[in-house]
Amino acid sequence: MYALVDCNNFYVSCERVFQPQWNGKAVVVLSNNDGCIISRSDEAKALGIAMGAPEFQVRAQLKQLGVKVFSSNYALYGDLSQRVFEILRQFTPCVEEYSIDEAFLNLEGLRVDDFHTYGLQMKSRVKQWVGIPVCVGFAPTKALSKIANKIARKFPKQTSGVHVIDSDEKRTKALKWTKIEDVWGIGFRLSKKMKDRNIQTAYDFIDPKHRAWIKLQMGVVGLRLVSELEGQSVLGLEAPLTEKKTIAVTRSFPKALNDYDALRERISTFASVCAEKLRAQKSCCQTVYVFLKTVDYPDGKRKSRGYQQLMTLPFATQSTLTLVQTAVHLLTEIYRRNPDLTFAKAGVIVSQLCPENEKQFDLFEDENPKHLPLMKAIDAMNRKVGDRKIKLGTQGEKTWNMKQQLLSPKYTTRLDQILTVKCQ
């Protein structure tokens, strides 16, 4: 049996943990640079606040309706997410962190007399220990547990936030209820094609007459999904990645930039963070990729265009000095060809990663050997004092330099922002 545990309106719930005065009231959380709405409370949904709506377009509506607005606080959300996952590991060691607010649990081999009661225990413990409300769906497969979780979320009074699919009767009823666009792995474009073939629900999807067409459109992935919805488990928990194959640091700017020095500061910072991440996972990279994007609104429609440059180094590196120097060189090439453009987003991506103890040396050209002890000393000092106090001269004061006018404190990751309790 599998379980899918999903945190309800996760970003909003994280904000409410430390500001409970917003419980039961309309709350939304914005994306980077306070751009779009990415999380809504149930109360905000009931008011008709659209998911993904640009903040500037609904600003007057939010104010008129009295909706509380927060900037995204990813340090807080990530910390609370890990606390939730650690609690779930008390119920089974087999946990797949599917996203920041979702986890699959494999309960095979565990003796559970009543899954509904087991799910209520999960809900209660997470709520009591972390303060985050969750819903739990149990089923014989991962795909069915997704559907079970949707039912638990949709009908909280009838299910108490926990739903179990443990019979063919319940499975059939759930599949008939689930719209095809809500099936795990079915995207918007694919669902349109399926509706054209009169595949309206998950139950229609597993009809044998559609099997050949599904194989043609989705290949073996589609056939596996059919098996999952029929109750045959073919998708196990995925092992966590011990290291990334590429590392990307990208951000939109609070306002569009044309000034070279301002762009160099951003690119230097992004390359520096890439180097930190490489050293954290004990890897080196050999390819550096820099891109800049413009954003225009001709005829009121958003149009983006990208400009990029890539370089493969003669040796693998994890040095901040080398990566920043390379990234700034690539930026200079892009800017030299497009000096009149205004850029809204930039990023640095490093690839061709290898373990630091398997680095191949170049016979004629290699990195200054003093870089390695210098990077170790900088990392040790930054870990001790925090906030990346030691930086290169080309980096700015702020690492991310984003527009976050409505940012809440980092209650659990910064000692200087921890809650103060006054006892009388």
XYZ file of C-alpha atoms in Angstrom:
424
model
C 0.000 0.000 0.000
C 1.175 3.522 -0.841
C 0.270 6.830 0.763
C 0.514 10.329 -0.655
C 0.763 13.054 1.970
C 0.120 16.549 0.631
C 0.379 19.781 2.638
C -2.681 22.002 2.192
C -1.952 25.399 0.599
C 1.599 24.889 1.807
C 3.145 28.361 1.481
C 0.098 29.991 3.052
C 0.070 27.373 5.828
C 3.741 28.095 6.600
C 2.978 31.785 7.040
C 0.026 30.997 9.296
C 2.125 28.819 11.600
C 3.860 31.920 12.967
C 1.057 34.415 12.336
C -2.088 32.554 13.453
C -4.148 35.744 13.303
C -4.553 34.958 9.584
C -6.184 31.571 10.192
C -9.612 31.535 8.584
C -8.872 34.657 6.540
C -7.972 35.168 2.882
C -4.193 34.937 2.333
C -2.024 34.699 -0.798
C 1.720 34.270 -1.373
C 3.565 35.822 -4.318
C 6.359 34.447 -6.504
C 9.887 35.868 -6.840
C 9.987 39.666 -7.125
C 6.364 39.744 -5.926
C 5.274 38.808 -9.440
C 2.377 36.333 -9.467
C 0.142 34.552 -6.968
C 1.528 31.053 -6.346
C -0.372 29.977 -3.229
C -3.883 30.778 -1.981
C -5.810 29.956 1.151
C -9.200 28.319 0.740
C -10.760 31.638 1.714
C -8.890 33.438 -1.100
C -9.995 30.779 -3.578
C -13.606 31.308 -2.487
C -13.228 35.028 -3.269
C -12.287 34.183 -6.856
C -8.591 35.108 -6.629
C -6.988 33.371 -9.616
C -3.894 31.193 -9.317
C -0.983 32.683 -11.255
C -2.563 36.107 -11.531
C 0.037 38.926 -11.814
C 0.021 40.926 -8.589
C -0.167 44.304 -10.296
C -3.332 43.275 -12.125
C -5.197 42.198 -8.974
C -3.622 44.624 -6.502
C -6.765 46.753 -6.197
C -8.966 43.663 -5.887
C -6.784 42.199 -3.114
C -6.886 45.460 -1.194
C -10.626 45.861 -1.622
C -11.304 42.306 -0.405
C -8.903 42.623 2.529
C -6.635 39.770 1.371
C -3.343 39.443 3.261
C -0.386 39.253 0.859
C 3.060 37.756 1.588
C 6.269 37.673 -0.440
C 7.636 34.161 -0.882
C 9.906 33.103 2.008
C 11.600 29.991 0.608
C 14.040 29.602 3.492
C 11.097 29.196 5.871
C 9.129 26.936 3.517
C 12.099 24.638 2.878
C 12.830 24.247 6.577
C 9.224 23.430 7.490
C 9.042 21.018 4.554
C 11.964 19.009 5.903
C 10.383 18.943 9.357
C 7.200 17.472 7.867
C 9.160 14.809 5.969
C 11.112 13.828 9.091
C 7.830 13.234 10.931
C 6.551 11.063 8.059
C 9.682 8.906 8.341
C 8.462 7.934 11.798
C 5.603 6.065 10.098
C 7.779 4.350 7.460
C 11.438 4.698 6.453
C 10.445 4.492 2.770
C 9.636 8.121 1.923
C 10.000 9.792 -1.467
C 10.090 13.591 -1.280
C 8.100 14.231 -4.440
C 7.998 18.029 -4.087
C 8.393 20.637 -1.369
C 4.880 19.861 -0.088
C 4.249 16.253 -1.193
C 5.672 12.879 -0.251
C 4.961 9.287 -1.270
C 5.179 6.643 1.459
C 5.643 2.933 0.787
C 3.945 0.971 3.575
C 4.813 -2.475 2.237
C 5.819 -4.848 5.025
C 4.208 -2.757 7.757
C 1.342 -4.174 9.733
C -1.438 -1.592 9.618
C -4.846 -2.716 10.885
C -6.711 0.442 9.856
C -5.211 2.752 7.220
C -7.745 5.493 7.877
C -6.737 5.641 11.530
C -3.063 5.507 10.489
C -3.627 8.505 8.224
C -5.360 10.424 10.996
C -2.325 9.804 13.185
C -0.079 11.285 10.456
C -2.317 14.332 10.145
C -2.467 14.864 13.889
C 1.270 14.531 14.473
C 2.266 16.860 11.609
C -0.306 19.423 12.706
C 0.704 19.261 16.354
C 4.477 19.219 15.864
C 4.849 21.551 12.861
C 1.483 23.284 12.535
C 0.928 22.348 8.882
C -2.428 20.806 7.823
C -2.111 17.814 5.491
C -4.321 15.358 3.620
C -3.490 11.689 3.147
C -4.505 9.302 0.369
C -3.932 5.529 0.575
C -4.063 3.145 -2.397
C -2.288 0.081 -3.842
C -0.365 2.232 -6.371
C 1.217 5.670 -6.512
C -1.144 6.941 -9.214
C -4.206 5.827 -7.252
C -2.840 7.348 -4.049
C -2.730 10.679 -5.897
C -6.429 10.324 -6.674
C -7.192 9.227 -3.113
C -5.450 12.343 -1.836
C -7.519 14.569 -4.159
C -10.693 13.014 -2.781
C -9.509 13.579 0.799
C -8.779 17.231 -0.019
C -12.042 17.759 -1.913
C -14.300 16.230 0.738
C -12.738 17.052 4.135
C -15.943 16.637 6.140
C -16.763 13.188 4.763
C -13.158 11.892 4.843
C -11.616 13.884 7.728
C -8.760 14.559 5.311
C -7.914 10.859 4.831
C -9.210 8.594 2.059
C -8.396 4.934 1.442
C -8.845 3.102 -1.871
C -8.684 -0.529 -0.787
C -11.254 -2.255 -2.997
C -12.200 -2.470 -6.679
C -15.494 -0.789 -5.884
C -13.772 2.255 -4.375
C -11.209 2.302 -7.187
C -13.882 2.305 -9.901
C -15.851 5.023 -8.154
C -12.726 7.166 -7.761
C -11.710 6.740 -11.415
C -15.187 7.739 -12.633
C -15.033 10.839 -10.425
C -11.561 11.940 -11.587
C -11.403 14.181 -14.640
C -8.798 13.199 -17.200
C -6.898 16.486 -16.754
C -6.509 15.670 -13.040
C -4.794 12.326 -13.649
C -1.151 12.254 -12.578
C 1.047 12.653 -15.660
C -1.656 13.971 -18.015
C -0.823 17.521 -19.079
C -3.026 20.215 -20.590
C -2.242 19.452 -24.242
C -2.568 15.699 -23.823
C -5.876 16.037 -21.989
C -7.270 18.047 -24.922
C -6.351 15.244 -27.320
C -7.973 12.703 -25.021
C -11.182 14.676 -24.736
C -11.327 14.741 -28.533
C -11.401 10.933 -28.340
C -14.111 11.125 -25.663
C -11.726 10.176 -22.843
C -13.269 12.380 -20.185
C -12.321 10.585 -16.961
C -9.645 8.314 -15.535
C -12.112 5.455 -15.956
C -12.358 6.159 -19.689
C -8.548 6.234 -19.825
C -8.211 2.579 -18.789
C -10.807 1.348 -21.309
C -9.049 -1.370 -23.395
C -10.267 0.161 -26.668
C -7.965 3.155 -26.088
C -4.873 1.081 -25.250
C -3.243 1.220 -28.705
C -3.822 4.972 -29.034
C -2.397 5.629 -25.558
C 0.702 3.624 -26.449
C 1.093 5.675 -29.633
C 0.729 8.995 -27.785
C 2.512 8.252 -24.506
C 4.572 5.136 -25.144
C 5.481 2.861 -22.262
C 4.793 5.684 -19.787
C 1.123 5.659 -20.763
C 0.853 1.883 -20.448
C 2.424 2.026 -16.999
C -0.091 4.663 -15.974
C -2.929 2.420 -17.175
C -1.563 -0.427 -15.050
C -1.280 1.862 -12.033
C -4.901 3.005 -12.385
C -5.982 -0.631 -12.733
C -4.405 -1.321 -9.345
C -1.147 -2.949 -10.501
C 1.837 -1.255 -8.906
C 4.608 -0.687 -11.471
C 6.069 2.589 -10.159
C 8.114 2.222 -6.993
C 9.598 4.975 -4.883
C 12.414 6.819 -6.627
C 15.783 6.887 -4.886
C 16.876 10.408 -3.871
C 19.548 11.970 -6.048
C 22.834 12.059 -4.155
C 24.183 14.730 -6.500
C 22.901 16.898 -9.320
C 23.972 16.449 -12.939
C 23.741 20.184 -13.627
C 23.489 23.177 -11.319
C 21.539 26.265 -12.340
C 21.124 29.596 -10.568
C 18.644 31.886 -12.331
C 16.567 34.854 -11.206
C 14.341 37.556 -12.624
C 15.389 41.120 -11.779
C 13.211 43.457 -9.671
C 13.477 45.864 -12.604
C 14.937 45.429 -16.089
C 18.681 46.128 -16.386
C 20.804 47.573 -19.164
C 23.827 48.739 -17.175
C 26.815 46.410 -17.648
C 28.107 46.795 -14.077
C 24.713 45.857 -12.641
C 24.528 42.789 -14.890
C 28.097 41.808 -13.988
C 27.231 41.988 -10.294
C 24.265 39.628 -10.781
C 26.176 37.166 -12.954
C 29.099 37.147 -10.510
C 26.745 36.339 -7.654
C 25.006 33.556 -9.585
C 28.345 31.984 -10.573
C 29.535 32.212 -6.962
C 26.450 30.349 -5.706
C 27.014 27.669 -8.382
C 30.554 27.205 -7.074
C 29.272 26.872 -3.492
C 26.792 24.202 -4.558
C 29.503 22.315 -6.436
C 31.718 22.220 -3.358
C 28.798 21.233 -1.146
C 28.187 18.086 -3.203
C 31.944 17.533 -3.726
C 31.770 18.008 -7.496
C 33.595 19.945 -10.186
C 32.259 21.286 -13.477
C 33.836 21.854 -16.850
C 31.162 23.757 -18.814
C 29.760 27.173 -17.941
C 26.636 28.577 -19.608
C 25.360 32.142 -19.171
C 22.061 33.482 -20.491
C 20.181 36.776 -20.452
C 16.516 37.274 -21.330
C 14.550 40.268 -22.503
C 10.814 40.586 -21.853
C 8.547 42.788 -23.972
C 4.793 43.221 -24.175
C 3.966 43.972 -27.834
C 0.201 44.287 -28.308
C -0.222 43.480 -24.606
C 1.210 39.948 -25.004
C 4.312 38.824 -23.139
C 7.241 38.006 -25.435
C 10.628 36.787 -24.233
C 13.894 36.401 -26.113
C 17.064 34.773 -24.852
C 20.761 35.437 -25.480
C 23.325 32.895 -24.361
C 27.012 32.038 -24.414
C 28.810 28.831 -23.412
C 32.401 27.877 -22.629
C 34.053 24.534 -21.904
C 37.096 24.873 -19.666
C 40.289 22.866 -20.250
C 40.036 21.567 -16.675
C 37.288 20.786 -14.174
C 36.833 23.306 -11.382
C 34.829 24.202 -8.291
C 36.619 27.491 -7.658
C 34.518 30.606 -7.212
C 37.323 32.686 -8.723
C 37.485 30.627 -11.907
C 33.725 30.310 -12.389
C 33.064 34.005 -11.780
C 35.854 35.012 -14.154
C 34.479 32.686 -16.840
C 30.869 33.767 -16.359
C 31.776 37.462 -16.528
C 33.708 36.819 -19.735
C 30.633 35.164 -21.278
C 28.445 38.044 -20.090
C 30.827 40.513 -21.724
C 30.489 38.697 -25.052
C 26.685 38.792 -24.862
C 26.607 42.434 -23.823
C 29.113 43.495 -26.489
C 26.771 42.188 -29.195
C 23.590 43.584 -27.615
C 24.518 46.822 -25.787
C 21.140 48.490 -26.332
C 18.942 45.723 -24.938
C 17.310 45.758 -21.504
C 17.321 42.428 -19.694
C 14.721 41.119 -17.247
C 16.286 37.784 -16.264
C 19.684 36.099 -16.163
C 21.231 32.838 -15.100
C 24.368 30.748 -14.817
C 24.330 26.991 -15.435
C 27.280 24.648 -14.888
C 27.399 21.149 -16.366
C 29.732 18.260 -17.223
C 29.999 17.553 -13.517
C 32.380 15.006 -12.051
C 33.322 13.994 -8.490
C 36.118 16.171 -7.139
C 38.279 13.101 -6.455
C 37.953 11.988 -10.099
C 38.982 15.275 -11.669
C 41.068 14.939 -14.826
C 44.109 17.213 -14.957
C 45.275 18.979 -18.100
C 48.907 18.509 -19.111
C 49.474 22.076 -20.302
C 46.907 24.184 -18.440
C 45.446 23.856 -14.969
C 43.973 25.904 -12.172
C 46.061 27.730 -9.603
C 46.531 25.181 -6.759
C 46.048 27.973 -4.180
C 42.347 28.160 -5.089
C 41.444 24.937 -3.262
C 42.614 25.919 0.279
C 41.253 29.432 -0.266
C 37.775 28.094 -1.110
C 37.850 25.806 1.939
C 38.717 28.744 4.174
C 35.945 30.927 2.697
C 33.339 28.158 3.055
C 34.344 27.509 6.660
C 34.102 31.192 7.548
C 30.737 31.643 5.798
C 29.338 28.604 7.598
C 30.463 30.114 10.883
C 29.196 33.683 10.425
C 26.430 32.998 7.866
C 24.880 35.076 5.078
C 27.884 34.729 2.747
C 29.837 37.476 4.495
C 32.988 36.786 2.457
C 32.435 37.621 -1.197
C 34.287 38.685 -4.307
C 34.507 42.378 -5.061
C 32.246 42.006 -8.099
C 29.372 40.656 -5.985
C 26.695 42.866 -4.481
C 25.604 43.236 -0.877
C 22.518 41.062 -1.370
C 22.764 37.561 -2.785
C 19.397 37.554 -4.538
C 18.474 41.248 -4.665
C 14.798 40.514 -5.255
C 11.732 42.632 -4.707
C 10.243 41.250 -1.473
C 8.303 44.104 0.047
C 5.975 41.809 2.012
C 8.511 39.279 3.299
C 7.889 37.639 6.667
C 10.810 36.860 9.044
C 12.854 33.664 8.671
C 11.552 32.347 11.983
C 13.346 28.985 11.945
C 16.579 29.635 10.031
C 17.834 32.952 11.467
C 18.549 33.407 15.164
C 18.103 37.171 14.885
C 14.580 36.643 13.479
C 13.365 33.991 15.899
C 10.060 34.629 17.665
C 10.229 36.462 20.961
C 7.861 35.231 23.665
C 7.105 37.561 26.551
C 6.163 35.799 29.785
C 4.346 37.706 32.494
